[in-house]
Amino acid sequence: MDTYCVFGHPIEHSKSPWIHARFAELTGQTLHYEKTFVPLDSFVAVLQAFQATGGKGCNITLPFKTEAAHIATTCSPRVALAQACNTLKFDATGTYGDNTDGLGLVADLVGNAGFDLKNKSVLLIGAGGAAAGVLGPLLSEKPHSIWVANRTVDKAAQLVQRHAQIAQTEGVDCKAFGLNHEALLSQSFDLVINASSSSLQGGDIPVPHTVLSSHGMACDLMYGPAAQWFIQWASAHGAVARDGLGMLVEQAAESFQLWRGVRPPTQQVLTELRALLNRA
Ligand code: ATR
């Protein structure tokens, strides 16, 4: 049986085996998908062992996405932009790498939430790995603007600089700001995306609520308890709040399609997964 795996540190929380098992059932594919905890200094060795035993592909989660980008022999332009890789596919020609995180976010916003990004104003909070994974695919949707706001403004500036070419090609006003820049204090956005990890560290929402538009969209890339504070904050100020569970399912679907050539039914799996988590 074709075997797939998700590698991470930690990994116990991962919903990917459940998601891919449902995708396989619903598409009639025969495969096995497991999760593996990887010691911090052993990613390459663990990956090689998996490949040697016939593994067909894998997902990579924190903190190995950057290392995975260097392992791929060929990769999608998304990997170069994000400088991170969450999906590898092994075949006779080598190891192909992709980053499906941003595709997953866009698929969730457009397909599940019915939010068309074209000509919209977007505020992306954060400039770490999560933000880097989504900026390229967001730009490809041709919003009017994407402003990247980060506590450390230099990191936002580097991220924006790396995406300058695609932003120009897509005609998007893409700029970097510090969190307290006055331009952010006088502006509201059609879509606010929280890609910072401030809530994990017990911090407040790092921007004022005036960035939210009434009936605009606000999305946290996290899900479960980590996203609740942002969701409550955004809802309380009139925005349509969304967590990252849809993105999680959609990025998995992109990986599944890359490996199996079949697009699984994501909305059903998202509904089931949300019910499962609510019960838990
Ligand atoms: P991830 O892979 O989850 O993106 P990361 O690469 O460590 O993790 O990035 C974390 C992001 O959250 C960064 O943008 C970080 O800001 P800095 O670049 O200034 O470190 C942001 N972040 C973390 N804690 C924060 C806080 N308390 N307030 C505001 N931003 C915070």
Coordinates of C-alpha atoms and ligand atoms in Angstrom, one line a residue:
M1 CA 0.0 0.0 0.0
D2 CA 1.3 3.5 -0.8
T3 CA 2.4 5.2 2.4
Y4 CA 2.5 8.9 3.3
C5 CA 3.4 10.6 6.5
V6 CA 3.5 13.9 8.3
F7 CA 6.8 14.8 10.1
G8 CA 7.0 17.3 12.9
H9 CA 8.1 18.2 16.4
P10 CA 5.7 18.1 18.1
I11 CA 3.3 16.0 16.1
E12 CA 0.8 14.3 18.5
H13 CA -1.8 17.0 17.8
S14 CA -1.7 16.6 14.1
K15 CA -5.1 16.0 12.3
S16 CA -3.5 15.2 9.0
P17 CA -3.7 11.4 9.3
W18 CA -7.5 11.7 10.0
I19 CA -8.0 14.2 7.1
H20 CA -6.1 12.0 4.6
A21 CA -7.8 8.8 5.8
R22 CA -11.2 10.5 5.1
F23 CA -9.9 11.9 1.7
A24 CA -8.8 8.3 0.8
E25 CA -12.2 6.8 1.8
L26 CA -14.2 9.5 0.0
T27 CA -12.2 9.2 -3.3
G28 CA -11.8 5.4 -3.2
Q29 CA -8.0 5.6 -3.0
T30 CA -6.0 3.0 -1.2
L31 CA -3.3 4.5 1.0
H32 CA -1.8 4.6 4.4
Y33 CA -1.0 8.0 6.1
E34 CA 0.9 8.1 9.4
K35 CA 2.5 10.7 11.7
T36 CA 6.1 10.7 13.0
F37 CA 7.7 12.7 15.7
V38 CA 11.2 13.8 14.5
P39 CA 14.0 14.7 16.9
L40 CA 15.2 18.2 16.1
D41 CA 18.6 17.1 14.6
S42 CA 17.3 14.1 12.7
F43 CA 15.0 15.4 10.0
V44 CA 17.1 14.4 7.0
A45 CA 17.9 10.9 8.4
V46 CA 14.2 10.2 9.2
L47 CA 13.1 11.4 5.8
Q48 CA 15.7 9.2 4.0
A49 CA 14.6 6.2 6.1
F50 CA 11.0 6.8 5.1
Q51 CA 11.9 7.1 1.5
A52 CA 14.0 4.0 1.6
T53 CA 11.1 1.9 2.9
G54 CA 9.0 3.0 -0.1
G55 CA 7.2 6.2 1.2
K56 CA 5.6 8.0 -1.7
G57 CA 5.3 11.5 -0.2
C58 CA 5.0 13.5 3.0
N59 CA 3.8 16.6 4.7
I60 CA 6.3 18.6 6.8
T61 CA 5.2 20.8 9.7
L62 CA 7.0 22.9 12.3
P63 CA 9.9 23.3 12.6
F64 CA 11.2 21.5 9.5
K65 CA 9.6 23.4 6.6
T66 CA 12.7 25.4 5.8
E67 CA 14.9 22.3 5.9
A68 CA 12.5 20.5 3.6
A69 CA 12.8 23.3 1.1
H70 CA 16.5 22.5 0.7
I71 CA 15.9 18.8 0.3
A72 CA 13.6 19.0 -2.7
T73 CA 15.4 18.5 -6.0
T74 CA 12.8 20.5 -7.9
C75 CA 10.1 22.7 -6.4
S76 CA 7.2 25.0 -7.2
P77 CA 7.8 28.7 -7.3
R78 CA 5.7 28.9 -4.0
V79 CA 8.5 27.2 -2.2
A80 CA 11.1 29.7 -3.4
L81 CA 8.8 32.6 -2.3
A82 CA 7.9 31.1 1.1
Q83 CA 11.4 29.7 1.6
A84 CA 9.5 26.8 3.1
C85 CA 8.0 23.5 1.9
N86 CA 5.2 21.5 3.5
T87 CA 4.7 18.8 0.9
L88 CA 7.2 16.4 -0.7
K89 CA 6.5 13.9 -3.4
F90 CA 9.0 11.1 -4.2
D91 CA 9.2 9.4 -7.5
A92 CA 11.9 8.0 -9.9
T93 CA 12.8 11.5 -11.1
G94 CA 13.6 12.8 -7.6
T95 CA 12.0 14.7 -4.8
Y96 CA 9.4 17.4 -5.7
G97 CA 8.6 20.1 -3.1
D98 CA 5.6 22.3 -2.9
N99 CA 4.1 24.7 -0.3
T100 CA 0.3 24.2 -0.2
D101 CA -0.4 26.4 2.8
G102 CA -1.2 29.6 0.8
L103 CA -3.2 27.6 -1.7
G104 CA -5.2 26.2 1.2
L105 CA -5.9 29.6 2.7
V106 CA -7.1 30.9 -0.7
A107 CA -9.2 27.9 -1.4
D108 CA -10.8 28.2 2.0
L109 CA -11.5 31.9 1.7
V110 CA -12.8 31.7 -1.9
G111 CA -14.4 28.3 -1.9
N112 CA -15.7 27.8 1.6
A113 CA -16.2 31.3 2.8
G114 CA -17.2 32.8 -0.5
F115 CA -14.8 35.7 -0.2
D116 CA -13.4 36.9 -3.5
L117 CA -10.0 38.6 -3.0
K118 CA -10.0 40.5 -6.3
N119 CA -9.6 44.2 -5.7
K120 CA -9.8 43.8 -1.9
S121 CA -7.6 45.5 0.7
V122 CA -5.8 43.0 2.9
L123 CA -3.9 43.4 6.1
L124 CA -1.5 40.5 6.9
I125 CA -0.3 40.5 10.5
G126 CA 3.0 38.8 11.0
A127 CA 6.1 38.1 8.9
G128 CA 7.3 34.7 10.2
G129 CA 6.9 31.3 8.6
A130 CA 3.1 31.4 8.6
A131 CA 2.9 34.7 6.8
A132 CA 5.6 33.7 4.3
G133 CA 3.6 30.6 3.4
V134 CA 0.5 32.5 2.3
L135 CA 1.7 35.8 0.8
G136 CA 2.5 34.5 -2.7
P137 CA -0.9 32.8 -3.3
L138 CA -2.7 35.8 -1.8
L139 CA -1.0 38.1 -4.3
S140 CA -1.9 35.7 -7.1
E141 CA -5.6 36.5 -6.4
K142 CA -5.0 40.1 -7.5
P143 CA -6.3 42.0 -4.4
H144 CA -6.0 45.7 -4.6
S145 CA -3.4 45.8 -1.8
I146 CA -1.7 43.6 0.8
W147 CA -0.1 45.5 3.7
V148 CA 2.2 43.3 5.8
A149 CA 2.4 44.5 9.4
N150 CA 4.9 43.0 11.8
R151 CA 6.3 43.8 15.3
T152 CA 9.8 43.7 13.7
V153 CA 9.4 45.9 10.7
D154 CA 12.6 44.7 9.0
K155 CA 11.2 41.1 8.7
A156 CA 8.1 42.5 7.0
A157 CA 10.2 44.5 4.7
Q158 CA 12.3 41.5 3.7
L159 CA 9.2 39.4 3.1
V160 CA 7.6 42.1 0.9
Q161 CA 10.9 42.6 -0.9
R162 CA 11.0 38.9 -1.7
H163 CA 7.5 39.2 -3.2
A164 CA 8.1 42.5 -5.1
Q165 CA 8.2 40.8 -8.5
I166 CA 5.0 38.9 -8.1
A167 CA 3.3 41.9 -6.5
Q168 CA 4.2 44.0 -9.5
T169 CA 3.2 41.3 -12.0
E170 CA -0.2 41.0 -10.3
G171 CA -0.6 44.7 -9.9
V172 CA -0.9 44.6 -6.1
D173 CA 0.1 47.5 -3.7
C174 CA 2.3 45.4 -1.3
K175 CA 4.0 47.3 1.5
A176 CA 5.6 46.6 4.9
F177 CA 4.8 48.4 8.1
G178 CA 5.5 48.2 11.8
L179 CA 2.5 47.4 14.0
N180 CA 2.2 51.0 15.3
H181 CA 2.5 52.8 11.9
E182 CA 0.0 55.5 11.7
A183 CA -1.1 54.3 8.2
L184 CA -2.6 51.3 10.0
L185 CA -4.3 53.3 12.6
S186 CA -6.4 55.3 10.1
Q187 CA -7.4 52.5 7.7
S188 CA -9.8 49.5 7.7
F189 CA -9.3 46.5 5.5
D190 CA -11.7 44.1 3.7
L191 CA -9.7 41.2 5.0
V192 CA -7.5 41.0 8.1
I193 CA -5.3 37.9 8.4
N194 CA -3.6 37.1 11.7
A195 CA -0.4 35.1 10.9
S196 CA 1.3 36.2 14.0
S197 CA 1.8 33.8 17.0
S198 CA 1.0 36.5 19.5
S199 CA -2.0 34.6 21.0
L200 CA 0.2 31.5 21.6
Q201 CA 2.5 33.7 23.7
G202 CA -0.5 35.1 25.6
G203 CA -0.2 38.5 23.9
D204 CA -3.0 40.8 22.9
I205 CA -4.2 41.2 19.3
P206 CA -1.3 43.3 17.9
V207 CA -3.4 45.8 16.0
P208 CA -6.3 48.1 16.9
H209 CA -9.9 47.0 16.1
T210 CA -10.2 49.9 13.7
V211 CA -8.4 47.8 11.1
L212 CA -11.5 45.7 10.8
S213 CA -14.3 46.5 8.5
S214 CA -17.9 46.0 9.5
H215 CA -18.9 42.8 7.6
G216 CA -15.3 42.4 6.3
M217 CA -13.5 39.1 6.8
A218 CA -11.0 38.4 9.6
C219 CA -9.1 35.1 9.6
D220 CA -6.7 33.6 12.1
L221 CA -4.4 31.0 10.6
M222 CA -4.6 29.0 13.8
Y223 CA -7.5 26.8 14.9
G224 CA -8.9 25.5 18.1
P225 CA -8.2 27.4 21.4
A226 CA -5.3 29.3 19.9
A227 CA -7.7 31.1 17.5
Q228 CA -10.5 31.9 19.9
W229 CA -9.2 35.2 21.2
F230 CA -8.8 36.6 17.7
I231 CA -12.2 35.3 16.6
Q232 CA -14.0 36.8 19.7
W233 CA -12.2 40.1 19.1
A234 CA -13.1 40.2 15.4
S235 CA -16.7 39.1 15.9
A236 CA -17.2 41.7 18.7
H237 CA -16.2 44.4 16.2
G238 CA -18.5 43.4 13.4
A239 CA -16.2 41.3 11.2
V240 CA -17.0 37.9 9.8
A241 CA -14.4 35.8 11.8
R242 CA -12.9 32.6 10.5
D243 CA -10.2 30.2 12.0
G244 CA -7.6 28.2 10.2
L245 CA -9.4 24.9 10.2
G246 CA -10.6 25.3 6.6
M247 CA -7.1 26.2 5.5
L248 CA -5.8 23.1 7.2
V249 CA -8.2 20.8 5.3
E250 CA -7.6 22.7 2.0
Q251 CA -3.8 22.6 2.2
A252 CA -4.1 18.8 2.8
A253 CA -6.4 18.5 -0.2
E254 CA -3.7 20.3 -2.4
S255 CA -1.1 17.8 -1.1
F256 CA -3.5 14.8 -1.7
Q257 CA -4.1 16.0 -5.3
L258 CA -0.4 16.4 -5.9
W259 CA 0.2 12.8 -4.8
R260 CA -2.9 11.1 -6.1
G261 CA -4.1 13.2 -9.0
V262 CA -7.6 13.4 -7.4
R263 CA -9.3 16.3 -5.7
P264 CA -11.0 15.2 -2.5
P265 CA -14.4 16.7 -1.3
T266 CA -13.1 19.2 1.3
Q267 CA -16.3 20.8 2.5
Q268 CA -17.6 17.5 3.8
V269 CA -14.3 16.7 5.5
L270 CA -14.2 20.2 7.0
T271 CA -17.7 19.9 8.5
E272 CA -16.9 16.5 9.9
L273 CA -13.6 17.6 11.4
R274 CA -15.1 20.7 13.0
A275 CA -17.8 18.5 14.6
L276 CA -15.1 16.1 15.8
L277 CA -13.1 18.9 17.4
N278 CA -16.2 20.5 19.0
R279 CA -17.1 17.1 20.5
A280 CA -13.6 16.8 21.9
Ligands
ATR1 P1 5.2 31.0 12.6 O1 5.9 29.9 11.8 O2 4.1 30.6 13.4 O3 4.9 32.2 11.7 P2 7.5 32.5 13.5 O4 8.2 32.3 12.2 O5 8.2 32.4 14.8 O6 6.3 31.5 13.7 O7 6.7 34.0 13.4 C1 5.9 34.4 14.5 C2 5.3 35.8 14.1 O8 4.5 36.2 15.1 C3 6.3 36.9 13.8 O9 5.8 37.7 12.8 C4 6.4 37.5 15.2 O10 6.8 38.9 15.1 P3 8.4 39.2 15.1 O11 8.9 38.9 13.7 O12 8.5 40.6 15.5 O13 9.1 38.2 16.1 C5 4.9 37.5 15.5 N1 4.7 37.6 17.0 C6 5.0 36.7 17.9 N2 4.7 37.1 19.2 C7 4.1 38.4 19.0 C8 3.6 39.3 19.9 N3 3.5 39.1 21.2 N4 3.1 40.5 19.3 C9 3.2 40.7 18.0 N5 3.7 39.8 17.1 C10 4.2 38.7 17.6

